[in-house]
Amino acid sequence: MKIRHGALLLALLLGLLLPAPARAATQPDPIVFVHGYSAPTSVWDEWIADFEADGYAADRLFTFDYDSTRSNATTAAQLADYVRSVRAETGADKVDLVTHSMGSLNSRYYLKFLGGTQYVDRYVSLAGPNHGTSTALLCAWLYTSCSEMVAGSDFLTTLNAGDETPGGTAYFTFRSTCDQYINPDDSTVLAGAVNATSGCRTHSDMNDDYDVYVQVRDVLE
């Protein structure tokens, strides 16, 4: 009996003194970056470098490219395929979407109408023309995607009908008070989202400025 009690006491002491086995680090959601109208994927290069510097693995950061002259509904279907491929490659259940400008619209269409809320954990809209912008009138006659960005378009009316932030996805928007392309500035705001202002910045600053990056990084963490 004494030996049994002694062995038990020794085991308890060892449990207290020896460090617990290290837990495997939890991988962050892969991030899919979606550019805006007529922009290349390279617009995300600075932020990708920033995410890597802050501990994200390069194989968790993806840029989605598309033909920005086509309908946002068409692009949304392509985004659905892309997210599916990212999930298959990384083994992740869900991704985070970080979008800029018109990329906010095709991404929201994917979330709302193509089942995207099942596979997107957090969604970020940077300077998105979510309720239209007057500058789209300059190219509305030329491309379908531009006409869809005009306030009151059939596309936006459908996209914004009912719940603007459906499903279990967490929605965040960031807007500038000096955006020369999103007019009015508060077009970006979504009912049900966490909506923030990032001060006075140009439209292109909204997805390459370091201070805005920090705001986005913090909501993704």
Short mmCIF file of C-alpha atoms in Angstrom, two decimals:
data_model
loop_
_atom_site.label_atom_id
_atom_site.label_comp_id
_atom_site.label_asym_id
_atom_site.label_seq_id
_atom_site.Cartn_x
_atom_site.Cartn_y
_atom_site.Cartn_z
CA MET A 1 0.00 0.00 0.00
CA LYS A 2 2.80 2.40 0.88
CA ILE A 3 4.52 1.71 -2.45
CA ARG A 4 1.28 2.35 -4.35
CA HIS A 5 0.72 5.64 -2.53
CA GLY A 6 4.35 6.61 -3.09
CA ALA A 7 4.09 5.94 -6.82
CA LEU A 8 0.92 8.03 -7.02
CA LEU A 9 2.59 10.91 -5.18
CA LEU A 10 5.58 10.74 -7.50
CA ALA A 11 3.33 10.84 -10.56
CA LEU A 12 1.50 13.91 -9.22
CA LEU A 13 4.77 15.70 -8.50
CA LEU A 14 6.11 14.94 -11.96
CA GLY A 15 2.90 16.26 -13.48
CA LEU A 16 3.37 19.54 -11.67
CA LEU A 17 7.06 19.91 -12.40
CA LEU A 18 7.29 18.77 -16.01
CA PRO A 19 6.04 21.10 -18.74
CA ALA A 20 2.82 20.13 -20.52
CA PRO A 21 3.20 18.90 -24.12
CA ALA A 22 3.10 21.82 -26.55
CA ARG A 23 -0.16 22.20 -28.46
CA ALA A 24 -0.04 22.41 -32.20
CA ALA A 25 -0.36 26.02 -33.35
CA THR A 26 -3.73 26.78 -34.91
CA GLN A 27 -3.40 27.82 -38.53
CA PRO A 28 -5.20 31.04 -39.46
CA ASP A 29 -7.84 30.95 -42.16
CA PRO A 30 -6.38 31.32 -45.64
CA ILE A 31 -6.96 34.83 -46.97
CA VAL A 32 -8.29 35.39 -50.48
CA PHE A 33 -7.66 38.93 -51.75
CA VAL A 34 -10.05 40.25 -54.41
CA HIS A 35 -8.95 43.31 -56.41
CA GLY A 36 -11.17 46.04 -57.80
CA TYR A 37 -12.09 47.33 -61.24
CA SER A 38 -9.22 47.15 -63.78
CA ALA A 39 -6.64 46.43 -61.08
CA PRO A 40 -3.93 43.73 -61.19
CA THR A 41 -3.41 41.22 -58.40
CA SER A 42 -0.10 42.96 -57.64
CA VAL A 43 -2.02 45.70 -55.79
CA TRP A 44 -1.97 43.30 -52.84
CA ASP A 45 1.81 42.74 -52.84
CA GLU A 46 2.55 45.12 -49.98
CA TRP A 47 -0.15 43.72 -47.74
CA ILE A 48 0.85 40.15 -48.49
CA ALA A 49 4.38 41.03 -47.42
CA ASP A 50 2.95 42.63 -44.27
CA PHE A 51 0.88 39.54 -43.43
CA GLU A 52 3.94 37.33 -43.93
CA ALA A 53 5.98 39.62 -41.66
CA ASP A 54 3.25 39.23 -39.04
CA GLY A 55 3.44 35.44 -39.10
CA TYR A 56 1.17 34.29 -41.94
CA ALA A 57 2.62 31.54 -44.10
CA ALA A 58 2.92 32.38 -47.78
CA ASP A 59 0.82 29.33 -48.64
CA ARG A 60 -2.14 30.80 -46.72
CA LEU A 61 -2.32 33.99 -48.85
CA PHE A 62 -4.06 33.94 -52.24
CA THR A 63 -4.98 36.53 -54.87
CA PHE A 64 -8.03 36.04 -57.07
CA ASP A 65 -7.85 37.51 -60.57
CA TYR A 66 -10.72 38.14 -62.95
CA ASP A 67 -11.87 40.10 -65.99
CA SER A 68 -13.34 43.23 -64.44
CA THR A 69 -15.34 44.16 -67.54
CA ARG A 70 -17.72 41.22 -67.09
CA SER A 71 -20.79 41.04 -64.90
CA ASN A 72 -20.09 40.73 -61.19
CA ALA A 73 -22.44 37.75 -61.14
CA THR A 74 -20.18 35.95 -63.63
CA THR A 75 -17.13 36.81 -61.55
CA ALA A 76 -18.87 35.58 -58.39
CA ALA A 77 -19.23 32.11 -59.91
CA GLN A 78 -15.52 32.10 -60.74
CA LEU A 79 -14.74 33.20 -57.18
CA ALA A 80 -16.79 30.28 -55.86
CA ASP A 81 -14.59 27.90 -57.87
CA TYR A 82 -11.45 29.66 -56.65
CA VAL A 83 -12.42 29.47 -52.98
CA ARG A 84 -13.20 25.78 -53.48
CA SER A 85 -9.71 25.23 -54.88
CA VAL A 86 -8.08 27.16 -52.01
CA ARG A 87 -9.93 25.07 -49.45
CA ALA A 88 -8.89 21.88 -51.22
CA GLU A 89 -5.25 22.98 -51.42
CA THR A 90 -5.00 24.12 -47.80
CA GLY A 91 -7.40 21.69 -46.13
CA ALA A 92 -9.16 24.66 -44.50
CA ASP A 93 -12.88 24.59 -43.81
CA LYS A 94 -13.22 28.32 -44.40
CA VAL A 95 -11.34 31.31 -45.81
CA ASP A 96 -11.33 35.04 -45.11
CA LEU A 97 -12.14 37.40 -47.98
CA VAL A 98 -10.41 40.79 -48.20
CA THR A 99 -11.85 42.84 -51.04
CA HIS A 100 -11.25 46.26 -52.56
CA SER A 101 -13.58 48.49 -54.54
CA MET A 102 -15.66 46.50 -57.10
CA GLY A 103 -14.24 43.29 -55.67
CA SER A 104 -16.64 43.88 -52.80
CA LEU A 105 -19.61 43.41 -55.12
CA ASN A 106 -18.74 40.10 -56.79
CA SER A 107 -17.64 38.78 -53.39
CA ARG A 108 -20.94 39.75 -51.78
CA TYR A 109 -22.84 38.13 -54.64
CA TYR A 110 -20.90 34.93 -53.98
CA LEU A 111 -21.74 35.12 -50.28
CA LYS A 112 -25.41 35.87 -50.73
CA PHE A 113 -26.44 33.83 -53.74
CA LEU A 114 -23.83 31.12 -54.31
CA GLY A 115 -23.52 29.59 -50.85
CA GLY A 116 -20.37 31.47 -49.92
CA THR A 117 -21.35 32.09 -46.30
CA GLN A 118 -20.73 28.38 -45.63
CA TYR A 119 -17.08 28.79 -46.58
CA VAL A 120 -16.19 32.35 -45.57
CA ASP A 121 -15.38 33.13 -41.96
CA ARG A 122 -14.72 36.88 -42.22
CA TYR A 123 -15.42 39.32 -45.05
CA VAL A 124 -13.76 42.72 -45.43
CA SER A 125 -14.94 45.40 -47.86
CA LEU A 126 -12.41 48.18 -48.47
CA ALA A 127 -13.87 51.21 -50.25
CA GLY A 128 -16.57 49.03 -51.78
CA PRO A 129 -19.30 50.73 -53.85
CA ASN A 130 -21.86 48.62 -52.02
CA HIS A 131 -24.69 51.05 -52.70
CA GLY A 132 -23.33 52.52 -55.91
CA THR A 133 -21.04 55.35 -56.92
CA SER A 134 -21.58 58.29 -59.25
CA THR A 135 -18.18 57.77 -60.91
CA ALA A 136 -19.45 54.53 -62.45
CA LEU A 137 -21.52 56.65 -64.82
CA LEU A 138 -18.29 57.43 -66.69
CA CYS A 139 -17.97 53.84 -67.93
CA ALA A 140 -21.51 52.46 -67.48
CA TRP A 141 -22.12 52.67 -71.22
CA LEU A 142 -19.01 50.62 -71.92
CA TYR A 143 -18.96 47.63 -69.54
CA THR A 144 -21.60 45.59 -67.72
CA SER A 145 -19.60 45.68 -64.50
CA CYS A 146 -19.57 49.49 -64.54
CA SER A 147 -23.29 49.74 -65.12
CA GLU A 148 -23.79 47.44 -62.13
CA MET A 149 -21.94 49.93 -59.89
CA VAL A 150 -24.39 52.74 -60.64
CA ALA A 151 -26.67 53.47 -57.69
CA GLY A 152 -30.10 51.94 -58.26
CA SER A 153 -28.89 49.42 -60.85
CA ASP A 154 -30.77 46.14 -61.07
CA PHE A 155 -27.67 44.35 -59.83
CA LEU A 156 -27.34 46.48 -56.67
CA THR A 157 -31.07 46.45 -56.02
CA THR A 158 -31.00 42.65 -56.02
CA LEU A 159 -27.76 42.44 -54.02
CA ASN A 160 -28.96 44.80 -51.29
CA ALA A 161 -32.52 43.53 -51.00
CA GLY A 162 -33.29 42.04 -47.59
CA ASP A 163 -30.29 41.10 -45.45
CA GLU A 164 -27.09 42.87 -46.54
CA THR A 165 -24.93 40.67 -44.31
CA PRO A 166 -26.43 37.16 -44.54
CA GLY A 167 -25.30 33.94 -42.93
CA GLY A 168 -22.79 33.34 -40.17
CA THR A 169 -19.98 35.28 -41.87
CA ALA A 170 -18.58 38.26 -39.91
CA TYR A 171 -18.71 41.40 -42.05
CA PHE A 172 -16.39 44.43 -41.80
CA THR A 173 -16.23 47.55 -43.96
CA PHE A 174 -13.65 50.34 -44.13
CA ARG A 175 -14.20 53.62 -45.94
CA SER A 176 -12.32 56.86 -46.51
CA THR A 177 -13.68 60.37 -46.11
CA CYS A 178 -11.57 61.49 -49.10
CA ASP A 179 -12.22 58.67 -51.58
CA GLN A 180 -12.28 60.20 -55.07
CA TYR A 181 -14.03 57.22 -56.66
CA ILE A 182 -16.64 56.12 -54.11
CA ASN A 183 -19.29 58.83 -54.04
CA PRO A 184 -20.92 59.09 -51.61
CA ASP A 185 -18.30 57.80 -49.16
CA ASP A 186 -20.84 55.98 -47.03
CA SER A 187 -21.84 53.78 -49.96
CA THR A 188 -19.49 51.21 -48.46
CA VAL A 189 -21.50 50.86 -45.24
CA LEU A 190 -23.46 47.61 -44.85
CA ALA A 191 -26.34 47.07 -42.44
CA GLY A 192 -25.27 44.42 -39.95
CA ALA A 193 -21.52 44.89 -40.52
CA VAL A 194 -18.88 46.46 -38.32
CA ASN A 195 -18.39 49.69 -40.28
CA ALA A 196 -15.25 51.80 -39.76
CA THR A 197 -13.74 54.95 -41.21
CA SER A 198 -10.02 54.90 -42.04
CA GLY A 199 -9.55 58.65 -42.14
CA CYS A 200 -8.76 60.68 -45.24
CA ARG A 201 -7.12 58.43 -47.82
CA THR A 202 -7.25 58.02 -51.57
CA HIS A 203 -9.11 55.12 -53.12
CA SER A 204 -5.90 53.21 -53.88
CA ASP A 205 -4.52 53.89 -50.39
CA MET A 206 -7.36 51.82 -48.97
CA ASN A 207 -5.63 48.59 -49.93
CA ASP A 208 -1.95 49.44 -49.66
CA ASP A 209 -1.71 51.85 -46.72
CA TYR A 210 -0.03 50.28 -43.69
CA ASP A 211 -2.36 51.83 -41.09
CA VAL A 212 -5.38 50.44 -42.93
CA TYR A 213 -3.59 47.10 -43.11
CA VAL A 214 -3.26 47.08 -39.32
CA GLN A 215 -7.01 47.67 -38.96
CA VAL A 216 -7.75 44.78 -41.30
CA ARG A 217 -5.18 42.46 -39.73
CA ASP A 218 -6.69 43.11 -36.31
CA VAL A 219 -10.24 42.15 -37.35
CA LEU A 220 -8.96 38.99 -39.02
CA GLU A 221 -7.13 37.96 -35.86
#
